[in-house]
Every structure is written in C-alpha cells, then in structure tokens.
Coordinates of C-alpha atoms in Angstrom, one line a residue:
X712 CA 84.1 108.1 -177.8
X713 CA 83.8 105.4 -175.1
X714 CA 86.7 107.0 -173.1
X715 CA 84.5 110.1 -173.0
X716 CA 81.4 108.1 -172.2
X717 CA 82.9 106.5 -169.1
X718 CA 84.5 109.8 -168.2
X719 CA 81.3 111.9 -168.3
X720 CA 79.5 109.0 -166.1
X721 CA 82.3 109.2 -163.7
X722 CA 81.1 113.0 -163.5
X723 CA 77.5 112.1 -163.2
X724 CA 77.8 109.7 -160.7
X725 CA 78.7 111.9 -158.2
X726 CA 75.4 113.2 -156.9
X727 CA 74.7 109.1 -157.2
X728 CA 76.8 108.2 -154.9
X729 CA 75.7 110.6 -151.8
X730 CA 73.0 108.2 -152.1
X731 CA 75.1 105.4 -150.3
X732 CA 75.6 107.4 -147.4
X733 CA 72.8 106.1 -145.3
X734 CA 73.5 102.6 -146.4
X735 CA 76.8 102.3 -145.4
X736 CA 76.3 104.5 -142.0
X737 CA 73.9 101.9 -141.1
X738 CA 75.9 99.0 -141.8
X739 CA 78.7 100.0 -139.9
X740 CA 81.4 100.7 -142.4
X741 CA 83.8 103.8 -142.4
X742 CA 82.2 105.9 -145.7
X743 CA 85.5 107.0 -146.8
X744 CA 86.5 103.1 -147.1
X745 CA 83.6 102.3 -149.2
X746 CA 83.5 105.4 -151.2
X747 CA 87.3 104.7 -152.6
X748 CA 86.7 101.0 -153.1
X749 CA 83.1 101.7 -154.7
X750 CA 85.2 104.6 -157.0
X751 CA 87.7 102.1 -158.0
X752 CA 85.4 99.4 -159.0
X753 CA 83.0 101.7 -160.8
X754 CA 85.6 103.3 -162.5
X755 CA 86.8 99.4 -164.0
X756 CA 83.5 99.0 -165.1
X757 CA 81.6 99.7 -168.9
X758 CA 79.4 102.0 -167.8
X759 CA 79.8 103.6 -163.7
X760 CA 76.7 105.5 -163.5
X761 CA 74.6 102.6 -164.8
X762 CA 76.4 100.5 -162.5
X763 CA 76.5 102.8 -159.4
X764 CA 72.1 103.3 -160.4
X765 CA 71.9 99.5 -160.5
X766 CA 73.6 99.0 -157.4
X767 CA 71.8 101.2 -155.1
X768 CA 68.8 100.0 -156.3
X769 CA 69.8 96.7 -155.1
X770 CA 71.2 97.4 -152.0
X771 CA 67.9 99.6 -151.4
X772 CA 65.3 96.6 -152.3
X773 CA 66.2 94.0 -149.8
X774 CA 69.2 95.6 -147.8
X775 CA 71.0 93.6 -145.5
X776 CA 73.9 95.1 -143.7
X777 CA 75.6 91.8 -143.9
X778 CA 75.5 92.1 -147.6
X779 CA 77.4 95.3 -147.9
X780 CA 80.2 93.8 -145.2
X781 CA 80.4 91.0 -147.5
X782 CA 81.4 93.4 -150.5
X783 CA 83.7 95.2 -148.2
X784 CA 85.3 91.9 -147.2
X785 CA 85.5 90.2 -150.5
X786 CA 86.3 92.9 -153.2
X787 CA 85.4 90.1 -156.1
X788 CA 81.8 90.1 -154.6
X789 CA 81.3 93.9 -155.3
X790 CA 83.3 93.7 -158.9
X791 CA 81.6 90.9 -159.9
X792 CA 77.9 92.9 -158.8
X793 CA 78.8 95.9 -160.6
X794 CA 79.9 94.4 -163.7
X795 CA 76.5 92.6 -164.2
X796 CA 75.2 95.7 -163.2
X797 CA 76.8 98.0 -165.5
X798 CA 76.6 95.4 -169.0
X799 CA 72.7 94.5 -168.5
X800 CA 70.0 96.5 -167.1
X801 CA 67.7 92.9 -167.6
X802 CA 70.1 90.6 -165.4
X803 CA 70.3 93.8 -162.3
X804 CA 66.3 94.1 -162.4
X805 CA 65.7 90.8 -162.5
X806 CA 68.3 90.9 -159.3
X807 CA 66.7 94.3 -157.8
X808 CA 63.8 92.1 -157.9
X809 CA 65.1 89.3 -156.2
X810 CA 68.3 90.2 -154.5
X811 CA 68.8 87.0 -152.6
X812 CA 69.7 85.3 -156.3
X813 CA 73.3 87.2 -155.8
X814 CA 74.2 84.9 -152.5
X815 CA 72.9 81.9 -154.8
X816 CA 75.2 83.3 -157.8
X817 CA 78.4 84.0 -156.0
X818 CA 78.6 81.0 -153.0
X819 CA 77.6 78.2 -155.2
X820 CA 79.4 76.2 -158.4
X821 CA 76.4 78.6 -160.6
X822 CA 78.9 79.9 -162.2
X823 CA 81.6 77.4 -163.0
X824 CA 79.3 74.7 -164.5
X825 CA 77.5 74.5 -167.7
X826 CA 74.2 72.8 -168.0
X827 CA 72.6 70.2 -170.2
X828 CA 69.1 70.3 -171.3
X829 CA 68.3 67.0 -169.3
X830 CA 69.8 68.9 -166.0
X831 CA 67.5 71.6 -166.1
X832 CA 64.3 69.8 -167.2
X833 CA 64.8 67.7 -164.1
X834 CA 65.3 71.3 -162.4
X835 CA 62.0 72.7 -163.9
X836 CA 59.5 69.7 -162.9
X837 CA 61.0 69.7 -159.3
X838 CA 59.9 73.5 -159.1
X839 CA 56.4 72.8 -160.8
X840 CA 55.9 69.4 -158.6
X841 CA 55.6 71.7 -155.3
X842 CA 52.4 72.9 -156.5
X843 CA 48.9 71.8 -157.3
X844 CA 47.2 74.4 -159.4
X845 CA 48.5 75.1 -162.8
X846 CA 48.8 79.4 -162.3
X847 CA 51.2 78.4 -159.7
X848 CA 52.9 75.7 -161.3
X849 CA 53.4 78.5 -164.2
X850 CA 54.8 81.1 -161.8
X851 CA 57.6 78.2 -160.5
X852 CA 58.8 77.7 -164.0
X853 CA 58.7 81.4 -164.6
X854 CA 61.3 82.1 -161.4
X855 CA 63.2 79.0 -162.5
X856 CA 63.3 80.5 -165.6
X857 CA 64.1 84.0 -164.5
X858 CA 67.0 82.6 -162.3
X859 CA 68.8 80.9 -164.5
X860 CA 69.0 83.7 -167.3
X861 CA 70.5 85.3 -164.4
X862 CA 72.7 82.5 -164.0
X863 CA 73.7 82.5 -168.1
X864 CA 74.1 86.0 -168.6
X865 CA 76.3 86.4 -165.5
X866 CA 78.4 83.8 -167.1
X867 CA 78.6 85.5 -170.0
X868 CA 79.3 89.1 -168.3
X869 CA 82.1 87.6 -166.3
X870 CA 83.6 85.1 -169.6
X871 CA 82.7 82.0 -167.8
X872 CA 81.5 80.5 -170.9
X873 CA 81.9 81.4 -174.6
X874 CA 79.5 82.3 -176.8
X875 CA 78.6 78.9 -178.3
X876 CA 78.1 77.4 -174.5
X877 CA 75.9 80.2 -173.7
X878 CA 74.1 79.9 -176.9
X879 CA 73.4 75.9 -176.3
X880 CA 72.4 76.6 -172.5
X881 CA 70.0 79.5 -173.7
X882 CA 68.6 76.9 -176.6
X883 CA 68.8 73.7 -173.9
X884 CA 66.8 76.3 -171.2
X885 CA 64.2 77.1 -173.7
X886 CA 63.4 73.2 -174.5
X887 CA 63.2 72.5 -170.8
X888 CA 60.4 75.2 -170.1
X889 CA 58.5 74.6 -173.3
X890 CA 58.6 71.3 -171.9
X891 CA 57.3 71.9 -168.3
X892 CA 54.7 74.2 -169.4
X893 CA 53.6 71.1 -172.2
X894 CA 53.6 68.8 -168.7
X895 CA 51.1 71.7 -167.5
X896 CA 49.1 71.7 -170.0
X897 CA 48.9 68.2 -170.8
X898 CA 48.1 67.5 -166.9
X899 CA 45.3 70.2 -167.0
X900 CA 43.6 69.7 -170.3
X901 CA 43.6 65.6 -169.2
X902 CA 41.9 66.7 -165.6
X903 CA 39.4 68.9 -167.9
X904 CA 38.0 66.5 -170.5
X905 CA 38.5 63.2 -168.9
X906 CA 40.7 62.2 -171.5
X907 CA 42.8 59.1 -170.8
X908 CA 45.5 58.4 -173.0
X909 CA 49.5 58.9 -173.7
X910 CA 50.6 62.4 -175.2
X911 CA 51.5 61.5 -178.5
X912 CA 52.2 65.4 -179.5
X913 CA 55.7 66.1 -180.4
X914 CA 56.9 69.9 -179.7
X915 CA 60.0 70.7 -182.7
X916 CA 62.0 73.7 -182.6
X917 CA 63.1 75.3 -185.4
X918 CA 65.3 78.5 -186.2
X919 CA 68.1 79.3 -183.6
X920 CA 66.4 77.2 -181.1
X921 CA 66.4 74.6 -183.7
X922 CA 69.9 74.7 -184.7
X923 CA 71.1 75.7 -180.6
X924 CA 71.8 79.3 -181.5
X925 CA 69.2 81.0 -179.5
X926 CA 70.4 84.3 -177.7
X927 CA 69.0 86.5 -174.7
X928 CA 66.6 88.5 -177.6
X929 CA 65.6 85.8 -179.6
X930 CA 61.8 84.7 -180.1
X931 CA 61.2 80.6 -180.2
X932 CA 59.8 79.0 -183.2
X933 CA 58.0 76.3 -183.0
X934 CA 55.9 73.6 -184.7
X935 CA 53.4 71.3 -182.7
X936 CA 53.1 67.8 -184.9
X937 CA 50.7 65.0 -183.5
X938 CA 50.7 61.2 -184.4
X939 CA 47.8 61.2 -186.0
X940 CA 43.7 61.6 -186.5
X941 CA 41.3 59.9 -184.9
X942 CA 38.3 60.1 -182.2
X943 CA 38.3 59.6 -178.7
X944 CA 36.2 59.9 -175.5
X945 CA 36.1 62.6 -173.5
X946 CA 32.9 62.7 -170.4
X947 CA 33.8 66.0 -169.3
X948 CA 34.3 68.2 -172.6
X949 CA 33.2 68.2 -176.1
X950 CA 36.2 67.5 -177.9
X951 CA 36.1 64.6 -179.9
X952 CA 38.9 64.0 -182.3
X953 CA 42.8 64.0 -181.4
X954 CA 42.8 67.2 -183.5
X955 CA 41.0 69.1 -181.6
X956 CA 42.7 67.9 -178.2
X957 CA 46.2 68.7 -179.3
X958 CA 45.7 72.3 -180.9
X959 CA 43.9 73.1 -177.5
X960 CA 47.2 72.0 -176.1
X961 CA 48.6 73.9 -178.6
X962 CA 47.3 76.9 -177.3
X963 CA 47.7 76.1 -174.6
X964 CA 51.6 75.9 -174.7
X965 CA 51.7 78.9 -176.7
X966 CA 49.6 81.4 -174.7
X967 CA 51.1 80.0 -171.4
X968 CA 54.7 80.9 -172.7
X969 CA 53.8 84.4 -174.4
X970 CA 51.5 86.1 -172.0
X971 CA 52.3 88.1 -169.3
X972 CA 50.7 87.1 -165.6
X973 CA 51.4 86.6 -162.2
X974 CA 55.6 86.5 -162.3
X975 CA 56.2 88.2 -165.8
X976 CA 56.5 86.4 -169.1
X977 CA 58.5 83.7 -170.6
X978 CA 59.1 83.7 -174.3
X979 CA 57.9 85.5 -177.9
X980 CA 56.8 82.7 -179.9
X981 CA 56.9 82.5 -183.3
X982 CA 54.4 79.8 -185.1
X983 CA 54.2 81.3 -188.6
X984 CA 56.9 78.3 -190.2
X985 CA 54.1 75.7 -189.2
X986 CA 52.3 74.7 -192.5
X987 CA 50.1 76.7 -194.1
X988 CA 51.6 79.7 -191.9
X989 CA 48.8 82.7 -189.8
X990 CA 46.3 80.0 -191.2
X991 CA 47.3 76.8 -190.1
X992 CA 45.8 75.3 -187.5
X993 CA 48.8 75.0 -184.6
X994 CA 49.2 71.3 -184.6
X995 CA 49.0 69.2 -187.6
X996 CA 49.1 65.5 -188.1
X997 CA 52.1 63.2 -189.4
X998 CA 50.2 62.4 -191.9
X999 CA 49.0 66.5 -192.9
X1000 CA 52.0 68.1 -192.5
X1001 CA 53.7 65.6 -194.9
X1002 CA 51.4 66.4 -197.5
X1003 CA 51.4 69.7 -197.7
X1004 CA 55.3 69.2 -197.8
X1005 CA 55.2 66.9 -201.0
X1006 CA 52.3 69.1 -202.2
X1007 CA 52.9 72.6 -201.7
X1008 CA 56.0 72.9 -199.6
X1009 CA 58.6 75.7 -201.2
X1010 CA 62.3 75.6 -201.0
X1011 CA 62.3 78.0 -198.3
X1012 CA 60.8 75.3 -196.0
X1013 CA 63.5 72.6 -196.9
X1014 CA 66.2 75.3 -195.9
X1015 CA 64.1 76.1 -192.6
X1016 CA 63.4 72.2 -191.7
X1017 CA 67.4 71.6 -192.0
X1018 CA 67.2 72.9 -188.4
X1019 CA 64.2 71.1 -186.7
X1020 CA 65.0 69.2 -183.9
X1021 CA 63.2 67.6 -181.1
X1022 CA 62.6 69.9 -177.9
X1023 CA 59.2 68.4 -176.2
X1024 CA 56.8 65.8 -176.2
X1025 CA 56.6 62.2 -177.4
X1026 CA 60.2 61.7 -178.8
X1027 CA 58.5 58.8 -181.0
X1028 CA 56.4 61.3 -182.5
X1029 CA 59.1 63.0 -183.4
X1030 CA 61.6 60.9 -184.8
X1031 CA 59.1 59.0 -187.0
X1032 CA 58.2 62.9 -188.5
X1033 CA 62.0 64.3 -188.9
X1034 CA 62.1 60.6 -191.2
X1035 CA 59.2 61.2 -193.3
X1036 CA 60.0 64.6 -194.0
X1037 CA 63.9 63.9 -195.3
X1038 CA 62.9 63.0 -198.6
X1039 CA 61.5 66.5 -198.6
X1040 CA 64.3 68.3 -197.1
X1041 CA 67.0 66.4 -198.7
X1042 CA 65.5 65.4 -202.3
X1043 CA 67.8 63.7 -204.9
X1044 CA 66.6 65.5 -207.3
X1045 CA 65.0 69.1 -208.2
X1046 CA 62.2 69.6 -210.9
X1047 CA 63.7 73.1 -210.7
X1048 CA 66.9 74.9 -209.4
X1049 CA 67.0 75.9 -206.0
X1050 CA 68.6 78.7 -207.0
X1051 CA 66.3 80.2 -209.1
X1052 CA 63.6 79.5 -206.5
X1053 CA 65.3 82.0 -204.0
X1054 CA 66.0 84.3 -206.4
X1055 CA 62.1 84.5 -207.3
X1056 CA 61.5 84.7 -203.6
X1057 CA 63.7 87.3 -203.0
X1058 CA 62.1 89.4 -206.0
X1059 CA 58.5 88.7 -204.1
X1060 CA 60.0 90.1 -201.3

C-alpha cells in the first residue's frame, strides 16, 4: 500500500511541479537541472506531493534566489528541506512562516547538539529580557518556542536523536517556557499590586512531562503548590492573602500558555490532577494539598504523584512538598489492597 501511495503522488505531482518554473527562471538555474534533481529527491522522500506542496510554499513565502542556488549547490540542503517537508506538515508551516529558521537549521551546530533544560531557560529569558511589556515578552517566548520545536522535530526527521533524547528535550522545553511565562507573570502581577516579596510558588509537572516523556501532541499537566497561607500588603490591588496572589498567578500561567494571541499558542494544559480536580482552586498550600492527600487522596493519585517533579518556581517549595507527600505515595502499609482499589476504579469507569 505505501509503494502505491508514493507512486500515485509521483503522478500527482506533476501539475505541482510546473509551479517551479517561474522560481527557478528567476533565479538563474537551467529548469531541466532542477527539475531532475527536485525528481530524484522527491521521489526518496515519504510522501513527494506533500513534500513538493510544502516546498513551493516555502520557496514562494520569502524567496531568495540565493536560497534555491544554495539547494542546487549543496544537494543535502534540498534532501534535508524536503524530508522535513514531506514527514510533518507542523515543522514546514511553522518554516513557510518563517523561512529564514532553515539557514539557522542547516549552517549552525542546531542539529548536532542536544539541549538541557538549564540551556534553554537561559535561552528563553534572553528572548523575553529584550522587551518591556508582558504581550511582547509572551510573543518572544512563543518564537523561541516555535523555533526550537522546529529544531527537535528536524532532529527527529533526520535521526539525529532517538526517541528518548527528543522526548527529554520536548519535556526540558516545556519546563523552560512554563518557567519564562511564570517570570512574566510573577513580574507583572508584582508591578500590579505592589506586592513585595520572594515567589514562594512551586510549578510541578506531572504525567509525561513529569516522568520526561512528553511528545510533539502531548498536553502539560501541571500542579501550582505555594508555601503557605498568610496575609500580606498589597497598595495597588485588593488581594490580601498569599492565596489569592498565587492562583491569580495561577491563572495567569495557565491562560498565558493555552490561549491563542499575537504569535499563536503555546501548550494544552491539563490541571484536572490538582486536588480536588474541575473544583480546586489552581494553587493549594503545603499545608492543603497534604491534607487532602492523607484525607481523601485515592490510589490513583499515589500512582500519578510517582511522576511529579520540579519544572518552575521556588525549588524550596518544591522539595519540602515532594517530602511531605512520600509517606503518601510510598506508604508502608495499605488499610486496603491496591489492587482491589483499581479494580473498583476501573468498574466506575
């Protein structure tokens, strides 16, 4: 069946590629040269008239005659193009839309390299520190963002990584924007209400982010877990008590990543593990979420908390709620078997 996929695209992309014509009589370069090599290659591909669609489309949004010598000169260049193009119609719009991202792909180590969580935080706040007002800030971490799920998926396309390395850098990209949009937040809502104190809210991801297994599809869960309750001043807004400050951060976080404005959209979010579910409040306590744990927690929670880690916020915070929880998650004992447990859950289901 796939033989007879690529052979019928071969067919359609016939018509396609009288397309090129103009192109490639305006760059300079003898059609029949680039009409055999653009055969050849399309023909190696997974899917040629996908490909040969994506790649006109891309020549025709920002084309540069120096671009289309470049493929003629360097027959990797145009391979490499048409492969992304032809396995992911995400990573060739995200390069119709900003065709200068294939120079940055292709003539530096993008590639070759794998990167850490800590290497593209530091990326992400250099992008948000060249602005002052939090839209734009947003739109810099949404091109960071957009570039280097370029850069992952490429590697992925052209097995440059394996599948566990581009699951980590996927999980370690995630962390670093739900952390520069947290800086954004936390920045703005402290210019808003005056408030004058160190973020003690603690961002924890759970699921595949949690256990580093996000992919290119996969929503973000998350829980938002704050030192603890108290009252503070704030001159310029009403908000009173540390919970109300951190679930408007919360939501702030949350909306910021989900919504679509100025350069697209970021993340789905998922918040529905947080405690107490549609009707928790966003951010809970220390001290609120481990009660409801030792109270009411189920044994579907300890098997979803084996995967929270630390992706954002106070690290402190953190690491003093991932202890007070083990008991819960790892309990010596178990007034009833876990088995049975899932199997009643599964029956509710």
């Amino acid at each position: 069946m796939a033989a007879q996929r690529r052979s019928a695209s071969r067919v359609a992309i016939t018509p396609r590629l009288a397309s090129f014509e103009t192109l490639v009589i305006n760059a300079g370069i003898p059609p029949g040269r680039f009409f055999k090599t653009l055969r050849r290659d399309l023909g190696g591909t997974a899917d040629p008239l996908r490909a040969a669609n994506n790649f006109h489309r891309f020549l025709s949004a920002g084309f540069s005659s120096s671009i289309l010598r470049d493929f003629q000169q360097h027959a990797v260049l145009q391979r490499t193009a048409l492969d992304v193009f032809a396995q992911s119609q995400y990573l060739a719009d995200i390069l119709v839309r900003d065709p200068e991202l294939f120079r940055w792909l292709t003539t530096t180590p993008a590639l070759k390299s794998e990167k850490t969580r800590e290497a593209f935080l530091n990326e992400a706040l250099a992008a948000i520190s060249l602005f002052s007002r939090p839209d734009r800030k947003l739109d810099a971490v949404k091109r960071f963002h957009r570039r280097e799920i370029l850069r992952i998926g490429a590697r992925d396309i052209l097995k440059e990584a394996d599948v566990v390395t581009v699951t980590r850098e996927l999980s370690g990209l995630a962390a670093s924007i739900v952390e520069a949009v947290l800086e954004i937040g936390w920045r703005d809502l402290c210019a808003r209400t005056g408030a004058a104190f160190g973020n003690a809210l603690a961002v924890i991801g759970l699921g595949k982010l949690g256990g580093e297994e996000l992919n290119f599809s996969s929503d973000i869960d998350l829980l938002f877990v704050y030192e603890e309750d108290g009252e503070f001043e704030a001159p310029q807004e009403r908000i009173r008590t540390f919970h109300e400050f951190y679930n408007r951060l919360a939501e702030f976080v949350v909306r910021k990543l989900t919504e679509v404005a100025g350069e697209g959209s970021l993340y789905r979010v998922d918040m529905r593990l947080r405690p107490e579910g549609r009707s928790g409040p966003l951010a809970i306590s220390q001290a609120a979420s481990l009660h409801y744990y030792e109270t009411r927690g189920e044994t579907w929670e300890r098997q979803m908390l084996v995967k929270a880690r630390p992706i954002a916020g106070n690290r402190r915070t953190a690491a003093q709620w991932l202890d007070a929880i083990r008991p819960f998650v790892y309990p010596r004992t178990f007034l009833r078997s876990p088995l049975e447990e899932l199997g009643d859950m599964k029956t509710r289901i």
